[in-house]
CSV table of C-alpha atoms and ligand atoms in Angstrom, one decimal:
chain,number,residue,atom,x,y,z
A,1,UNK,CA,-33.4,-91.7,1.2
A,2,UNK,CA,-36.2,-89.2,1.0
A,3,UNK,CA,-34.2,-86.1,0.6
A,4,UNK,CA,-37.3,-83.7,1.1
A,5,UNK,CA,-38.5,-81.4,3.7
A,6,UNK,CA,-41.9,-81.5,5.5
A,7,UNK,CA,-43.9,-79.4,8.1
A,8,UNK,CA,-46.7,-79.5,10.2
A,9,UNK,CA,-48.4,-76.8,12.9
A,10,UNK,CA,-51.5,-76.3,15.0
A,11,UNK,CA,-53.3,-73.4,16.4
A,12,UNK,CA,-54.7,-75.8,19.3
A,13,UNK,CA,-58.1,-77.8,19.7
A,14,UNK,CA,-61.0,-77.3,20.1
A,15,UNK,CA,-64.2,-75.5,18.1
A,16,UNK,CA,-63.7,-72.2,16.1
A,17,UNK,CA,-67.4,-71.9,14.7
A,18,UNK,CA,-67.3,-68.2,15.8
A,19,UNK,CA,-64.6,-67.5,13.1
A,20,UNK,CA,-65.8,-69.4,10.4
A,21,UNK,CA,-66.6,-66.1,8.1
A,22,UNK,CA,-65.5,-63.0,8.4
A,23,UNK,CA,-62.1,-61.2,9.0
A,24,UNK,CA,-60.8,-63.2,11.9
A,25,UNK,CA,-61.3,-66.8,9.9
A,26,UNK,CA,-59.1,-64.8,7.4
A,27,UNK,CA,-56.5,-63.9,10.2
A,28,UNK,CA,-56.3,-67.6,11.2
A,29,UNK,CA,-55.8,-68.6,8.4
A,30,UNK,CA,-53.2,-65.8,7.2
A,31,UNK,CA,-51.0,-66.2,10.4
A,32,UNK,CA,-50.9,-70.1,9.7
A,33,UNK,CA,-49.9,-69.9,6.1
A,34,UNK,CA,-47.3,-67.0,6.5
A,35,UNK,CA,-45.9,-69.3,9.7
A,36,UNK,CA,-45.3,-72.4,7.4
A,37,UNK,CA,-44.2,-70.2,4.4
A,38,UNK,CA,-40.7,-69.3,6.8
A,39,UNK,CA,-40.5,-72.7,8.4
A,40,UNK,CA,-40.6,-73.6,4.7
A,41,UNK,CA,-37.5,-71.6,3.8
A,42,UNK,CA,-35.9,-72.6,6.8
A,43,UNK,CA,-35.8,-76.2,5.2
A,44,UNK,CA,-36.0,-75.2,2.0
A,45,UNK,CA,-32.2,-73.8,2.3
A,46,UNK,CA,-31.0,-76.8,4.7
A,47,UNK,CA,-32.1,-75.7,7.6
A,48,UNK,CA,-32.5,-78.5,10.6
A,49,UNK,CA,-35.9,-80.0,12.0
A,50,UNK,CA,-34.6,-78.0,15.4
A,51,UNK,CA,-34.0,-74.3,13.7
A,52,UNK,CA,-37.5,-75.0,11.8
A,53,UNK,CA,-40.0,-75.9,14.5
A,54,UNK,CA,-38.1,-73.7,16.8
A,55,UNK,CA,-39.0,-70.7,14.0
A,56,UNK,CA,-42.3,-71.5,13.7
A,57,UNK,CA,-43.4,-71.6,17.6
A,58,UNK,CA,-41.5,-69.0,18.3
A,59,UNK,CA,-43.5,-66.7,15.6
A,60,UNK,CA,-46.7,-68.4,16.7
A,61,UNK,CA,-46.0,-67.3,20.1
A,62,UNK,CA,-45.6,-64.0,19.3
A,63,UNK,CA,-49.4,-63.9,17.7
A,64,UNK,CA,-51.8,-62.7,20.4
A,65,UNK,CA,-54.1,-64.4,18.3
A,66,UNK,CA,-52.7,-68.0,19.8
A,67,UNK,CA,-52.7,-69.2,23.8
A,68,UNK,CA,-49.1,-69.4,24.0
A,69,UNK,CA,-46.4,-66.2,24.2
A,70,UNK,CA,-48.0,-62.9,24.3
A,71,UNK,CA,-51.6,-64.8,23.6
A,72,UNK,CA,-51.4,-66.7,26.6
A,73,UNK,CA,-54.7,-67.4,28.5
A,74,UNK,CA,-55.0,-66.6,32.0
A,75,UNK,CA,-54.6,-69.2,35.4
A,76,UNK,CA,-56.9,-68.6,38.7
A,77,UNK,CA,-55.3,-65.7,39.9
A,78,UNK,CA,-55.9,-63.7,36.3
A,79,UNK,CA,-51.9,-64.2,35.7
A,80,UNK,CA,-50.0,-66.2,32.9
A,81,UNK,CA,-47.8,-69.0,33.5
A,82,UNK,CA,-46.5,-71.1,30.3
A,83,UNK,CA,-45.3,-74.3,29.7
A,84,UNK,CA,-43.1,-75.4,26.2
A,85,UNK,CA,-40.8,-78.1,24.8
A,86,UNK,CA,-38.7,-79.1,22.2
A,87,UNK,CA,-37.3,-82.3,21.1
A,88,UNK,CA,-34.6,-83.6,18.4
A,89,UNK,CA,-35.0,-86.7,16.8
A,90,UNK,CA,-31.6,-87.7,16.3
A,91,UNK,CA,-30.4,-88.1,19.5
A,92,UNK,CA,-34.0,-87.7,22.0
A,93,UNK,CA,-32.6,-84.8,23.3
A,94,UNK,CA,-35.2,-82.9,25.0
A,95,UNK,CA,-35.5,-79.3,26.8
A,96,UNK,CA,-38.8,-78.4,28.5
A,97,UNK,CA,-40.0,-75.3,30.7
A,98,UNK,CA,-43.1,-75.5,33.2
A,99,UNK,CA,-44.8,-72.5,35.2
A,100,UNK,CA,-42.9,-69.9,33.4
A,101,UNK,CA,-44.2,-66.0,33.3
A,102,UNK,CA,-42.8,-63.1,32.0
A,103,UNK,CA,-40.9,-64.5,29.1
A,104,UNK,CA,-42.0,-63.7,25.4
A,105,UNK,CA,-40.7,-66.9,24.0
A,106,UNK,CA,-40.8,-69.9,26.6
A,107,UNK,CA,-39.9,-72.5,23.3
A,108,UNK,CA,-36.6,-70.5,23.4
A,109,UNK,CA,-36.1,-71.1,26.6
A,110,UNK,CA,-36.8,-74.7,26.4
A,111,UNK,CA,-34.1,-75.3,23.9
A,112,UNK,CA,-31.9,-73.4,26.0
A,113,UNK,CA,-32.8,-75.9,28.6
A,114,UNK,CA,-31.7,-78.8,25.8
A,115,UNK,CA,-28.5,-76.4,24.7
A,116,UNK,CA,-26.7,-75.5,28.1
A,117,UNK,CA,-27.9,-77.9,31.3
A,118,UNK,CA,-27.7,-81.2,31.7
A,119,UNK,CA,-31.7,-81.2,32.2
A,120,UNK,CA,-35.0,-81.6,30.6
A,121,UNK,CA,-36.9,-79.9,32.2
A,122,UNK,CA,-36.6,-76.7,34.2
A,123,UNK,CA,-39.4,-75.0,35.9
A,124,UNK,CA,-40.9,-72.0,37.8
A,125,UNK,CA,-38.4,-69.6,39.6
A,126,UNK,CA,-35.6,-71.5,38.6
A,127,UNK,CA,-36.4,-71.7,34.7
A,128,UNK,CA,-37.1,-68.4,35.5
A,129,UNK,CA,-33.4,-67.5,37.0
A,130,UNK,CA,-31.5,-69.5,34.3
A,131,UNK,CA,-33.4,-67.5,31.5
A,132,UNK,CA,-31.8,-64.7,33.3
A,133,UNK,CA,-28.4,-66.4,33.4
A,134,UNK,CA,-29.0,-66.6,29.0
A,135,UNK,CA,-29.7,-63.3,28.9
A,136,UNK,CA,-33.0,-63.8,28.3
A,137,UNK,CA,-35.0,-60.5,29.2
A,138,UNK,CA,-38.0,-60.5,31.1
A,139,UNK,CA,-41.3,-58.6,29.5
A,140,UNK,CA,-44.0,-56.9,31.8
A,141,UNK,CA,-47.2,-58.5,32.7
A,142,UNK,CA,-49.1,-56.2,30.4
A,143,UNK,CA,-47.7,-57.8,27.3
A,144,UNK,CA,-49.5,-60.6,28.3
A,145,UNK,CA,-52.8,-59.0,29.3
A,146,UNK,CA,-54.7,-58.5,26.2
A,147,UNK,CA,-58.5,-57.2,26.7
A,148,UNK,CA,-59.8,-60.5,24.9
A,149,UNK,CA,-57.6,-62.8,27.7
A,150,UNK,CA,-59.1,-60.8,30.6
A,151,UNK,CA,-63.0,-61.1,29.7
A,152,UNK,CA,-62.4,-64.5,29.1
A,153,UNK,CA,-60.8,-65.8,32.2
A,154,UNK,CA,-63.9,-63.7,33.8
A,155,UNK,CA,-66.4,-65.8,32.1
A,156,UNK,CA,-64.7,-68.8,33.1
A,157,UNK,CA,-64.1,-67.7,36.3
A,158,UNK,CA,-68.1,-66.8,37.0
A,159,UNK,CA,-68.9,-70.2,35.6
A,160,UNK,CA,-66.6,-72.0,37.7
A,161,UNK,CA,-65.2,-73.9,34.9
A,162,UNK,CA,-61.2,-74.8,33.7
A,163,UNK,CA,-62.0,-74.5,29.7
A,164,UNK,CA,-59.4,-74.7,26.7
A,165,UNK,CA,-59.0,-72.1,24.7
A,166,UNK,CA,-61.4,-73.1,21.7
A,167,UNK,CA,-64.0,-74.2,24.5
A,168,UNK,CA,-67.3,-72.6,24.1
A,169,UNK,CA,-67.0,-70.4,26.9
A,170,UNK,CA,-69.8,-68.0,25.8
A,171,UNK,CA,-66.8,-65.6,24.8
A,172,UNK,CA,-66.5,-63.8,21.5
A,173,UNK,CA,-62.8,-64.5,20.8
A,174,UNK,CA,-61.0,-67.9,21.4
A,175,UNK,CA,-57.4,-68.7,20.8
A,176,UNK,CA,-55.4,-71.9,20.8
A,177,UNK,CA,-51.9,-73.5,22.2
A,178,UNK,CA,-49.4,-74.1,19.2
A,179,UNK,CA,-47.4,-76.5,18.2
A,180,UNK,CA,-45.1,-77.3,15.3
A,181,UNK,CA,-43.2,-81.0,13.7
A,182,UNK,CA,-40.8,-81.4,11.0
A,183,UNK,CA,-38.5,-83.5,9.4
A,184,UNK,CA,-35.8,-81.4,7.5
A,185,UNK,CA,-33.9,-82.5,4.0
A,186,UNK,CA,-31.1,-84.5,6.1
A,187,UNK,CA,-34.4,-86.8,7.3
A,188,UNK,CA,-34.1,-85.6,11.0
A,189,UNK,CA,-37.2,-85.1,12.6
A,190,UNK,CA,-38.2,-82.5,15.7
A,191,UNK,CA,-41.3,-81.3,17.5
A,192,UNK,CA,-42.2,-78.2,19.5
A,193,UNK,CA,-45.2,-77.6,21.7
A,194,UNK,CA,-45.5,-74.1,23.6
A,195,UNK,CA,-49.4,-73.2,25.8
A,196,UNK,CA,-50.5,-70.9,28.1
A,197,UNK,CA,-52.6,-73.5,29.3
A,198,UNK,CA,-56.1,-74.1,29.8
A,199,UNK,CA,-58.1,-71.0,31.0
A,200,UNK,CA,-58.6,-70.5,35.0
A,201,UNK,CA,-56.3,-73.6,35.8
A,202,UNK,CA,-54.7,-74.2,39.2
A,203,UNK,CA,-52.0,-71.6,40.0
A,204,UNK,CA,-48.7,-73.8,39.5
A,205,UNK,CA,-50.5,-76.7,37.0
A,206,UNK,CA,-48.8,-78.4,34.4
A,207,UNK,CA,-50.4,-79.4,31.5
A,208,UNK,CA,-49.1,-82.0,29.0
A,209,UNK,CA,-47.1,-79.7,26.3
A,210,UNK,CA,-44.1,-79.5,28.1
A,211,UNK,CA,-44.2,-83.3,28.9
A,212,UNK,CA,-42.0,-85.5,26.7
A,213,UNK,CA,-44.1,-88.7,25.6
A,214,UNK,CA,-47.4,-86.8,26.6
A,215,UNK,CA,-47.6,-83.3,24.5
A,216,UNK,CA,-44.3,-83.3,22.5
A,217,UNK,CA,-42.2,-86.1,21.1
A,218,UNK,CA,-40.2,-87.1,18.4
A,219,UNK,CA,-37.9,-89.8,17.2
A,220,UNK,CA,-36.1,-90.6,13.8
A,221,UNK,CA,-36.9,-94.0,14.2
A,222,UNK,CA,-40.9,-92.9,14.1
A,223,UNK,CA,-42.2,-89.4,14.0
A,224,UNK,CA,-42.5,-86.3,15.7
A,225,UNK,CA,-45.6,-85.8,17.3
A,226,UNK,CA,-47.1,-82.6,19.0
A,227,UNK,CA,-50.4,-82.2,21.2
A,228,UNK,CA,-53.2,-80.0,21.7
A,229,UNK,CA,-55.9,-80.4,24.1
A,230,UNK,CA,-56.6,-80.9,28.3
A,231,UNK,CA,-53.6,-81.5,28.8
A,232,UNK,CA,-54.1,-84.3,31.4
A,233,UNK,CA,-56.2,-86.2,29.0
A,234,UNK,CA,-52.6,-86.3,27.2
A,235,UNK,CA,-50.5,-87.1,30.3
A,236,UNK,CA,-52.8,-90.2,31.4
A,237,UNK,CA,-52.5,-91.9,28.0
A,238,UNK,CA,-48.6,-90.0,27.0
A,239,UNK,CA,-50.3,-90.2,24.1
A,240,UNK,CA,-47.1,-88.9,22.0
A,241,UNK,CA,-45.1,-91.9,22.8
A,242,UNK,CA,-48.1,-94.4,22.5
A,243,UNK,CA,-48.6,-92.7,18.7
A,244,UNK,CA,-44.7,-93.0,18.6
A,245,UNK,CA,-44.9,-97.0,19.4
A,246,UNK,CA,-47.8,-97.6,17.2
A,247,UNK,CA,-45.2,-96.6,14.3
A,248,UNK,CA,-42.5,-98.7,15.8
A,249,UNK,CA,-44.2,-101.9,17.0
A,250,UNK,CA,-47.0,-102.3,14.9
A,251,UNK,CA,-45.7,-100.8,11.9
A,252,UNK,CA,-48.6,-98.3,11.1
A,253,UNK,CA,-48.5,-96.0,8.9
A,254,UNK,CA,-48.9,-92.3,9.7
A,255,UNK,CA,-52.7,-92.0,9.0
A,256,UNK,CA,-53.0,-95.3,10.8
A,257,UNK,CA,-51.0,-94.7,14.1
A,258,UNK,CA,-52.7,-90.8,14.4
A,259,UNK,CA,-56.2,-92.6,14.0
A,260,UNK,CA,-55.6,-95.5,16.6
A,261,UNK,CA,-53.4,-93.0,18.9
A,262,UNK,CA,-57.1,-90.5,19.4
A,263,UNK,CA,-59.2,-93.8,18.9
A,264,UNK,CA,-57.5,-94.8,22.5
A,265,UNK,CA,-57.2,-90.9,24.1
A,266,UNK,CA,-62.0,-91.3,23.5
A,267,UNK,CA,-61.9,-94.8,24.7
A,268,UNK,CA,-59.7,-94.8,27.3
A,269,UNK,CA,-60.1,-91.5,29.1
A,270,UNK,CA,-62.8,-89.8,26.9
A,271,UNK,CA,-59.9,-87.6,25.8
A,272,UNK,CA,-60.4,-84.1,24.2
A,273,UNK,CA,-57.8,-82.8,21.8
A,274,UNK,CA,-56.5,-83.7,18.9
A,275,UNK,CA,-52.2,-84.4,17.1
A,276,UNK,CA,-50.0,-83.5,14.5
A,277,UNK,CA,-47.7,-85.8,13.0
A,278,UNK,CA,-44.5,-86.2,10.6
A,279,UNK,CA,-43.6,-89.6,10.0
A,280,UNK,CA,-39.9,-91.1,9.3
A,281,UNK,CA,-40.5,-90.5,5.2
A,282,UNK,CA,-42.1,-87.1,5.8
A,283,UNK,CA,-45.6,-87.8,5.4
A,284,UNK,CA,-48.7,-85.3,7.5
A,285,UNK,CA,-51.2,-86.9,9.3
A,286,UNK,CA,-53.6,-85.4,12.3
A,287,UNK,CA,-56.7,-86.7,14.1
A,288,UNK,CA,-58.6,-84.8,17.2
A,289,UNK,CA,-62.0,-85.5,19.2
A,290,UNK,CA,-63.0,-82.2,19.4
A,291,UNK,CA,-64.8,-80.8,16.8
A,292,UNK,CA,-61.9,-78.5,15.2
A,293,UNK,CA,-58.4,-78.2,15.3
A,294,UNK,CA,-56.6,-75.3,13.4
A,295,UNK,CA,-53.2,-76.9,11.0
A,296,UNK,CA,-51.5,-76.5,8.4
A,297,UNK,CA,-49.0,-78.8,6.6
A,298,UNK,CA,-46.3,-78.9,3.8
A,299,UNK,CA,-45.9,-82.3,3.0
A,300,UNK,CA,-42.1,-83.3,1.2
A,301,UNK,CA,-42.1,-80.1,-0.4
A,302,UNK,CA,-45.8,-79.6,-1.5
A,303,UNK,CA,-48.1,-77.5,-1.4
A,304,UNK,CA,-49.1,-75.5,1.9
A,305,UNK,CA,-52.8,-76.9,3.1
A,306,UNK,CA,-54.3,-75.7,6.0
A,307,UNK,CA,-57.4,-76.6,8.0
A,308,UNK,CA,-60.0,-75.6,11.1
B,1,LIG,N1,-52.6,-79.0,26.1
B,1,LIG,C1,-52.7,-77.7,26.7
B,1,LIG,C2,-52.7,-77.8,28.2
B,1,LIG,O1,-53.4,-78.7,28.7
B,1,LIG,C3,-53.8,-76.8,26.4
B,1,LIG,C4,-54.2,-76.8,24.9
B,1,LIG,O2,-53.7,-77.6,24.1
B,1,LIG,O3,-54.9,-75.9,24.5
B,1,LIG,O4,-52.0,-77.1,28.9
């Protein structure tokens, strides 16, 4: 057996054409490479697919310069309400928050979830009350309200319009949900998905990250997938299974299954957003409809590649 490690994250869909040059391109691209250079020593030293995605979202997270943690983008009432996940491969163990605020790290608290309930998913008040109960401790709404997060829920708000983050929403600065797949040295594979959302959404809306099958998924017997984009593009096709049983029943390859999996998200429900995958033998692949998508890979111990 394949005995190497691999790794895969996103910065969320969508354009990024205003940071092509220039210092914050550089920033992008600096927060993605120094994320997958620790999720690569995680594995490196036998770490598990679990312990390396959980890393990597969680230090994502705490990078205003992404829409989930402390960079979360703002619902209708101006506030911040987040939605994670994480799954294991091995056994299709799951743990999922929904409608969470006031927590720094909701993909901790999602594998809490996993960890000590008999649940998947736990959500609002009650995720809320459990994180309590784990000693998790809660962090003031200004840590959430950056200046950046505020002017752009007030363009989007004065439009009228529900955007994601990388949307051209006539702001200067646009950020992007994360997400994070790996399959460690013992050929386990796991996935992590952690969003603030889309900007100005429905006080108490769910998108598709913290959705098992639709924004997060992974199985040893396939791949571990993890979702960017509306999120209820995502949760009309549960895309992440659908890419899962491409691998399974119809024996594509990774490249294959990504390509078909987006090919049915445009036809089917003119789906924006984009995937990242980690097959069963550790190989990369991504596809998206919108015109970007900030990743980065390490593929069975390569070289660190990134893209936007
Ligand atoms: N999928 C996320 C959601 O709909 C947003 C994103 O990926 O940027 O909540």
């Amino acid at each position: 057996m394949n005995n190497n490690y691999s790794l895969m994250i996103h910065g969320g869909a969508g354009t990024l054409d205003h940071v092509k040059e220039g210092k914050d391109a550089v920033r992008y691209l600096e927060s993605i490479r120094i994320v997958l250079e620790h999720g690569r020593y995680v594995l490196s030293v036998g770490g598990s697919a679990m312990e390396a995605v959980e890393v990597c979202a969680v230090m994502l997270e705490d990078d205003p310069l992404f829409n989930a943690g402390c960079g979360s983008v703002l619902n209708e009432n101006g506030k911040v309400e987040m939605d994670a996940a994480i799954m294991d491969g091995s056994d299709l163990s799951a743990g999922a928050v929904a409608g969470i605020s006031n927590i720094a790290n909701p993909v901790m608290l999602a594998r809490l979830v996993l960890a000590k309930t008999e649940h998947v998913m736990l959500v609002g008040e009650g995720a809320m009350r459990f994180a309590e109960h784990c000693g998790m401790e809660r962090v003031p709404d200004k840590y959430f309200l950056t200046k950046q997060r505020i002017q752009q829920y007030e363009a989007a708000k004065r439009k009228g319009q529900q955007l994601l983050d990388h949307d051209a929403a006539g702001q200067e600065q646009k950020l992007g949900t994360i997400g994070a797949v790996a399959r460690d040295k013992q050929g386990n594979l796991a996935a992590a998905t952690s969003t603030g959302g889309i900007i100005n959404k429905k006080w108490g809306r769910v998108g598709d990250s913290p959705i098992v099958g639709a924004g997060v998924y992974a199985d040893n017997v396939t791949c571990a997938v993890s979702a960017t984009g509306y999120g209820e593009d995502f949760m009309r096709t549960v895309l992440a299974k659908r890419i899962s049983d491409l691998i399974e029943l119809k024996n594509l390859d990774a490249n294959l299954a990504v390509k078909q999996g987006i090919e049915y998200l445009q036809n089917r429900v003119k789906g924006r957003g984009g995937v990242i995958l980690i097959d069963r033998e550790g190989r990369c692949a991504s596809a998206f409809t919108t015109k970007k998508m900030i990743h980065g890979w390490i593929e069975n111990g390569g070289e660190t590649m990134h893209r936007f």
